[in-house]
Amino acid sequence: MEILVLGGSGFLSGAVVEAAVGRGHRVATVTRTGTPAVPGVTVLHADRDDAGALGAVLAGRPVPDAVVDCCGFTVAGARAAAAALADVPRYVYVSSISAYAGWPPGPVPDESAPTFGPDADTAEYGPMKAESERVLTAAFGERVLHARAGLIVGPGDRTRRLTTWLHRFATDDVVVVPEAADLPIAVVDVRDLASWLVTLAEETWSGPVNATGPEGMTTFGGLLEACHDAVVRTEGRAGALRPVPDDVLLAAGVEPWRDLPFWLPDDVARTAWQVGTARARELGLPTRPIDETVTATWAWQREAGLDHPEPPSALARVADVPR
Ligand SMILES: NC(=O)c1ccc[n+]([C@@H]2O[C@H](COP(=O)([O-])OP(=O)(O)OC[C@H]3O[C@@H](n4cnc5c(N)ncnc54)[C@H](OP(=O)(O)O)[C@@H]3O)[C@@H](O)[C@H]2O)c1
């Protein structure tokens, strides 16, 4: 098949290109300046948010069999794609669970949960994704599938979420962790998501589908243990976990999520990870064990030399509290 990837040199989009090339598809990419890491790809440069520029770079090319849209960051980008790619038989749009008006805090039982409406501010990420879905559905109807991705993790992730934990276990003697070790967490490995997006491009599904790991696939504690163990395997040692109760963390000024990635305030923590993924399982979204994701991320981040800031001083303060 001829697959056009919008994006192609980034985290998810790079993994999609790798998966599509690996399955023998002919792949073209559209980026502003980036180049895919794998050879054998037709590299086109345009700002996909600019309808004229996208139309110009695609003019004269055969209509692809499918598009995988991995860089939908504006509604203008959805409109541009709808105009320039009107005749494509399959369009897979990478949306987000942020499109749901009630998330966070959630839960999101299934894809029928309401998304942000047309009056919401599309300068915000969630409303932008919801409106982009509407634009693409109006253009492509049954030919479009919206993969509402949850938290994407794995090698190549430069957001410094998972990698922050690995970095702290590698560099600190004591690593402050929230006490809520039993909190269920669900994430999706970038390689699982990417290969599945290619499968969706090959097939004829449509409509929205929540694209993340199954509820209860791991816990916060399980994720942290996996980070600790991955570091021990390469370094022979790792920082010791220092569980601290939520109220102590908050009183010390520790910011949920920003200072302790994946840590959510108690009022959203129990429901935010509850996203129904029955449809994704039916459509074959795989979920590899979290240990595998963490180990591969650690290997990548060591190789890439990914830098991380010092932990915030509020964390040092709670680490020193005698107990
Ligand atoms: N990361 C998550 O946890 C998460 C969660 C839910 C949903 N999502 C969604 O998943 C998708 C992929 O996210 P990601 O962060 O992994 O992206 P990514 O693949 O790193 O996307 C960036 C790629 O898109 C290209 N690009 C960006 N803006 C462009 C533009 N205006 N015109 C042309 N090319 C452009 C970039 O190249 P150039 O810079 O050279 O243009 C790069 O190749 C997005 O739709 C995002 O909203 C992500």
mmCIF file of C-alpha atoms in Angstrom, residues 9-15 150-167 187-191 223 257 261-262 293-294 296-302 304-308:
data_model
loop_
_atom_site.group_PDB
_atom_site.id
_atom_site.type_symbol
_atom_site.label_atom_id
_atom_site.label_comp_id
_atom_site.label_asym_id
_atom_site.label_seq_id
_atom_site.Cartn_x
_atom_site.Cartn_y
_atom_site.Cartn_z
ATOM 1 C CA SER A 9 10.299 12.411 12.176
ATOM 2 C CA GLY A 10 8.902 12.614 15.720
ATOM 3 C CA PHE A 11 8.005 10.239 18.532
ATOM 4 C CA LEU A 12 4.791 8.519 17.421
ATOM 5 C CA SER A 13 5.029 9.535 13.777
ATOM 6 C CA GLY A 14 8.576 8.165 13.521
ATOM 7 C CA ALA A 15 7.416 4.854 14.973
ATOM 8 C CA GLY A 150 -4.007 7.875 25.975
ATOM 9 C CA LEU A 151 -0.580 8.517 27.459
ATOM 10 C CA ILE A 152 2.029 7.338 24.961
ATOM 11 C CA VAL A 153 5.312 6.062 26.407
ATOM 12 C CA GLY A 154 8.407 4.303 25.114
ATOM 13 C CA PRO A 155 11.693 4.846 23.331
ATOM 14 C CA GLY A 156 11.936 8.233 21.639
ATOM 15 C CA ASP A 157 9.709 10.021 24.169
ATOM 16 C CA ARG A 158 11.289 13.395 24.888
ATOM 17 C CA THR A 159 8.453 14.684 27.093
ATOM 18 C CA ARG A 160 10.492 13.713 30.162
ATOM 19 C CA ARG A 161 7.711 11.867 31.905
ATOM 20 C CA LEU A 162 8.802 8.223 32.162
ATOM 21 C CA THR A 163 12.420 9.188 31.569
ATOM 22 C CA THR A 164 12.395 11.471 34.635
ATOM 23 C CA TRP A 165 11.756 8.486 36.874
ATOM 24 C CA LEU A 166 14.494 6.455 35.228
ATOM 25 C CA HIS A 167 16.888 9.393 35.503
ATOM 26 C CA VAL A 187 -0.423 3.772 29.145
ATOM 27 C CA VAL A 188 0.273 2.721 25.567
ATOM 28 C CA ASP A 189 3.696 1.763 24.224
ATOM 29 C CA VAL A 190 4.552 3.856 21.175
ATOM 30 C CA ARG A 191 5.556 0.752 19.217
ATOM 31 C CA LEU A 223 5.697 1.269 36.982
ATOM 32 C CA TRP A 257 2.415 15.570 37.521
ATOM 33 C CA PRO A 261 5.293 12.497 36.558
ATOM 34 C CA PHE A 262 2.053 10.425 36.484
ATOM 35 C CA THR A 293 8.455 -0.598 27.678
ATOM 36 C CA VAL A 294 10.497 0.692 30.589
ATOM 37 C CA ALA A 296 13.512 -0.131 26.060
ATOM 38 C CA THR A 297 12.952 3.469 27.158
ATOM 39 C CA TRP A 298 15.914 3.297 29.528
ATOM 40 C CA ALA A 299 18.150 1.829 26.805
ATOM 41 C CA TRP A 300 17.095 4.592 24.412
ATOM 42 C CA GLN A 301 17.530 7.411 26.907
ATOM 43 C CA ARG A 302 21.038 6.281 27.875
ATOM 44 C CA ALA A 304 20.422 9.460 23.446
ATOM 45 C CA GLY A 305 21.999 11.093 26.518
ATOM 46 C CA LEU A 306 18.668 12.710 27.335
ATOM 47 C CA ASP A 307 19.247 15.466 29.907
ATOM 48 C CA HIS A 308 16.937 16.205 32.859
#
